[in-house]
C-alpha cells in the first residue's frame, strides 16, 4: 500500500509519502543442502521412487535413494517467515513572509522492519528426529529494526544586482537506528500441535530445556554541515560545503 500527500500555499508547504507491506514466505530454504532438505533430495532420488508405501503411509528409511522421504519432509515440516515493512517520509517547509529570501525546512524519514520466523519440525520427520531427544522442535524468532533520519535546514537564496547569485544552506541532521531480537527453541513435541502447546515442559531430568537467545543494538549520529553555491553573471560558479 502507498499514500502520497503534498499540499501548501505560497509560504507554507508540507507533504507525506508512505509505503507499507506485509508478506509471508513459506519453506523458502533454497540454500539448504542438508540431507533433510526436499530440494536436496531432487539430486538423489531415483526415477522410480514413490513417496508412499503400499498401505498409503509415507515410505520410511531407507528409501531407494537412501535419503529421508522428501515429500514427508516437505509437507510435515513447517517454515513460515512473516514480515511487516513500512517506510515514510514527511516534510514541512516555511518561507518567511517578511524576508522571503529565507526558507525553513524540516524533513523526517522513517524505516520500520519486523521479521518473524516459525519453524516446526515434528518428531515424525528426519529433521525433527535430529532435535534434542529426537522428538521434534519448535523455533520462534522475532526481530524488529527502526531507523529514522531527521534533517533540519535554513536556506538563504538571493540575487544581488542581477550579477551575483547566492544560495547557502545550514543543516542539522540526526540519524538513529534501533534493533532488537528474541528467539527460543522448545523440544519434546509429544502432542501433535504445530505450536507451543506441543512442547514438553523443560527440566534437568527430561533434557527438554528450551534454548533462549536475544540481542540488540542502538546507535545514533548527529551532524552539522553547510552547502554554499555562488554564481557570477551565470558564467562563473563556486561551490563549497
Coordinates of C-alpha atoms in Angstrom, one line a residue:
X1 CA 0.0 0.0 0.0
X2 CA 1.1 3.5 -0.7
X3 CA -0.1 7.0 0.1
X4 CA 1.4 10.3 -1.1
X5 CA 0.1 13.7 0.0
X6 CA 1.5 17.1 -0.8
X7 CA -0.1 20.5 -0.4
X8 CA 0.5 24.0 0.7
X9 CA 0.4 27.7 0.0
X10 CA 2.9 30.3 -1.3
X11 CA 4.7 30.4 2.1
X12 CA 3.9 27.0 3.6
X13 CA 4.3 23.6 2.1
X14 CA 4.0 20.1 3.6
X15 CA 4.0 16.5 2.4
X16 CA 3.8 12.9 3.4
X17 CA 4.9 9.8 1.4
X18 CA 4.3 6.4 2.9
X19 CA 4.7 2.7 1.8
X20 CA 3.8 -0.3 3.8
X21 CA 3.5 -4.0 3.1
X22 CA 3.0 -7.5 4.6
X23 CA 4.4 -10.7 3.2
X24 CA 4.8 -14.4 4.3
X25 CA 7.5 -16.7 2.9
X26 CA 6.9 -20.4 3.4
X27 CA 9.5 -23.2 3.1
X28 CA 11.9 -21.0 1.2
X29 CA 15.1 -22.8 2.1
X30 CA 16.7 -23.0 -1.4
X31 CA 20.2 -22.6 0.0
X32 CA 19.7 -25.6 2.5
X33 CA 21.8 -28.5 1.3
X34 CA 21.3 -30.8 4.3
X35 CA 20.1 -34.3 3.9
X36 CA 16.7 -33.3 5.2
X37 CA 16.1 -30.7 2.5
X38 CA 13.5 -31.7 -0.1
X39 CA 15.3 -29.8 -2.7
X40 CA 18.5 -31.7 -2.0
X41 CA 16.5 -34.9 -2.5
X42 CA 16.0 -33.9 -6.2
X43 CA 19.6 -34.8 -6.8
X44 CA 19.5 -38.1 -5.1
X45 CA 16.0 -39.5 -5.7
X46 CA 15.7 -42.4 -8.2
X47 CA 13.2 -42.0 -11.1
X48 CA 11.1 -44.9 -9.9
X49 CA 10.9 -43.7 -6.3
X50 CA 7.4 -43.2 -4.9
X51 CA 6.9 -41.5 -1.5
X52 CA 4.2 -43.8 -0.2
X53 CA 4.2 -47.3 1.0
X54 CA 1.6 -50.0 -0.1
X55 CA -0.7 -49.0 2.7
X56 CA -0.6 -45.3 1.8
X57 CA 1.7 -44.2 4.6
X58 CA 5.0 -42.4 4.0
X59 CA 7.8 -44.7 2.9
X60 CA 10.3 -44.6 5.7
X61 CA 14.1 -45.1 5.7
X62 CA 15.7 -46.4 3.9
X63 CA 14.1 -45.1 0.7
X64 CA 15.5 -46.4 -2.6
X65 CA 17.9 -43.4 -2.6
X66 CA 19.0 -43.9 1.0
X67 CA 17.6 -40.5 1.9
X68 CA 14.8 -39.3 4.1
X69 CA 11.4 -39.2 2.5
X70 CA 11.4 -35.8 0.7
X71 CA 7.6 -35.4 0.5
X72 CA 7.2 -36.1 4.2
X73 CA 9.9 -33.6 5.0
X74 CA 8.3 -31.0 2.7
X75 CA 4.7 -31.4 3.9
X76 CA 5.1 -32.1 7.7
X77 CA 7.9 -29.6 8.4
X78 CA 6.5 -26.1 8.5
X79 CA 8.6 -23.0 8.0
X80 CA 6.9 -19.6 7.8
X81 CA 8.5 -16.2 7.8
X82 CA 6.1 -13.2 8.1
X83 CA 7.4 -9.7 7.6
X84 CA 6.0 -6.2 8.1
X85 CA 7.7 -3.3 6.3
X86 CA 6.9 0.4 6.5
X87 CA 8.6 3.4 5.0
X88 CA 7.5 7.0 5.5
X89 CA 8.9 10.5 4.7
X90 CA 7.3 13.8 5.8
X91 CA 8.4 17.4 5.4
X92 CA 7.3 20.9 6.3
X93 CA 8.7 24.0 4.5
X94 CA 8.1 27.6 5.5
X95 CA 9.2 30.7 3.7
X96 CA 9.4 33.8 5.9
X97 CA 6.8 36.3 4.6
X98 CA 8.7 39.3 6.0
X99 CA 12.0 38.1 4.5
X100 CA 11.3 35.9 1.5
X101 CA 15.0 35.0 0.9
X102 CA 14.9 32.7 3.9
X103 CA 13.2 29.3 3.9
X104 CA 13.0 26.9 6.9
X105 CA 12.5 23.2 6.3
X106 CA 12.3 20.0 8.3
X107 CA 12.4 16.6 6.7
X108 CA 11.9 13.2 8.5
X109 CA 12.3 9.7 7.2
X110 CA 11.3 6.5 8.9
X111 CA 12.0 2.9 8.1
X112 CA 10.5 0.0 10.1
X113 CA 11.0 -3.7 9.5
X114 CA 9.6 -6.5 11.6
X115 CA 10.5 -10.1 10.9
X116 CA 9.2 -13.4 12.4
X117 CA 10.4 -16.9 12.0
X118 CA 8.3 -20.0 12.8
X119 CA 9.9 -23.4 12.3
X120 CA 8.0 -26.5 13.3
X121 CA 9.8 -29.9 13.0
X122 CA 7.6 -32.8 14.2
X123 CA 9.1 -35.9 15.7
X124 CA 7.9 -38.0 12.7
X125 CA 10.3 -36.3 10.2
X126 CA 14.0 -36.8 9.8
X127 CA 14.7 -33.1 10.6
X128 CA 12.6 -33.5 13.8
X129 CA 14.5 -36.6 14.9
X130 CA 17.7 -34.5 15.0
X131 CA 16.3 -32.3 17.8
X132 CA 17.1 -32.9 21.5
X133 CA 15.7 -36.2 22.5
X134 CA 14.7 -36.9 18.9
X135 CA 11.1 -35.8 19.5
X136 CA 10.9 -32.6 17.3
X137 CA 11.4 -28.9 17.9
X138 CA 9.6 -25.6 17.6
X139 CA 11.6 -22.5 17.0
X140 CA 10.3 -18.9 17.2
X141 CA 12.2 -15.8 16.3
X142 CA 11.2 -12.1 16.4
X143 CA 13.2 -9.1 15.5
X144 CA 12.5 -5.5 14.5
X145 CA 14.6 -2.6 13.3
X146 CA 13.5 1.0 13.5
X147 CA 15.5 3.7 11.7
X148 CA 14.8 7.4 11.3
X149 CA 16.7 10.3 9.8
X150 CA 15.7 13.9 10.6
X151 CA 17.2 16.9 8.6
X152 CA 16.5 20.5 9.6
X153 CA 17.7 23.3 7.4
X154 CA 17.8 27.1 6.9
X155 CA 18.2 28.3 3.4
X156 CA 19.1 31.7 2.1
X157 CA 18.8 32.5 -1.6
X158 CA 19.2 35.9 -3.2
X159 CA 20.3 37.7 -6.4
X160 CA 22.4 40.9 -6.0
X161 CA 22.4 43.5 -8.7
X162 CA 21.5 40.9 -11.4
X163 CA 25.1 39.7 -11.3
X164 CA 25.6 37.8 -8.1
X165 CA 23.6 34.6 -7.1
X166 CA 24.0 33.2 -3.7
X167 CA 22.4 30.1 -2.3
X168 CA 23.5 29.0 1.1
X169 CA 22.0 26.4 3.5
X170 CA 22.8 25.3 7.0
X171 CA 21.9 21.8 8.0
X172 CA 21.3 19.9 11.2
X173 CA 20.8 16.1 10.9
X174 CA 20.2 13.2 13.2
X175 CA 20.3 9.5 12.3
X176 CA 19.1 6.9 14.8
X177 CA 18.9 3.1 14.5
X178 CA 17.4 0.6 17.0
X179 CA 17.5 -3.2 16.5
X180 CA 16.0 -5.8 18.9
X181 CA 15.8 -9.6 18.6
X182 CA 14.5 -12.5 20.7
X183 CA 14.3 -16.2 19.9
X184 CA 13.7 -19.5 21.6
X185 CA 13.5 -23.2 20.6
X186 CA 11.5 -25.7 22.5
X187 CA 11.9 -29.5 22.4
X188 CA 10.0 -32.7 23.2
X189 CA 6.9 -32.3 20.9
X190 CA 4.8 -35.1 22.4
X191 CA 1.5 -33.7 21.2
X192 CA 0.5 -33.2 17.5
X193 CA 0.1 -29.4 17.6
X194 CA 2.3 -27.2 15.4
X195 CA 2.6 -24.6 18.2
X196 CA 3.8 -24.1 21.8
X197 CA 1.1 -26.5 23.1
X198 CA 3.2 -29.4 21.8
X199 CA 6.3 -28.5 23.8
X200 CA 7.1 -30.6 26.9
X201 CA 7.9 -28.5 30.0
X202 CA 11.7 -28.4 30.2
X203 CA 13.6 -29.6 33.3
X204 CA 17.0 -31.1 34.1
X205 CA 15.5 -34.6 34.3
X206 CA 13.9 -34.8 30.8
X207 CA 16.5 -32.8 29.0
X208 CA 14.0 -30.7 27.2
X209 CA 15.2 -27.3 28.5
X210 CA 14.3 -24.6 25.8
X211 CA 17.1 -22.7 24.1
X212 CA 16.6 -18.9 24.5
X213 CA 18.6 -16.1 23.0
X214 CA 18.4 -12.4 22.0
X215 CA 20.4 -9.3 21.3
X216 CA 20.0 -5.7 20.4
X217 CA 22.0 -2.7 19.1
X218 CA 21.4 1.0 19.1
X219 CA 23.4 3.8 17.5
X220 CA 23.0 7.4 16.5
X221 CA 24.8 10.1 14.6
X222 CA 24.3 13.9 14.8
X223 CA 25.8 16.1 12.1
X224 CA 26.1 19.8 11.2
X225 CA 27.1 21.0 7.8
X226 CA 26.7 23.7 5.2
X227 CA 26.2 23.9 1.4
X228 CA 27.0 27.1 -0.5
X229 CA 26.7 27.9 -4.2
X230 CA 27.8 31.2 -5.7
X231 CA 27.4 32.4 -9.3
X232 CA 28.6 35.4 -11.1
X233 CA 26.8 36.6 -14.2
X234 CA 25.6 33.0 -14.8
X235 CA 29.1 32.4 -16.1
X236 CA 31.4 31.7 -13.1
X237 CA 30.4 29.3 -10.3
X238 CA 31.8 28.4 -7.0
X239 CA 30.6 25.5 -4.7
X240 CA 31.6 25.0 -1.1
X241 CA 30.4 22.7 1.6

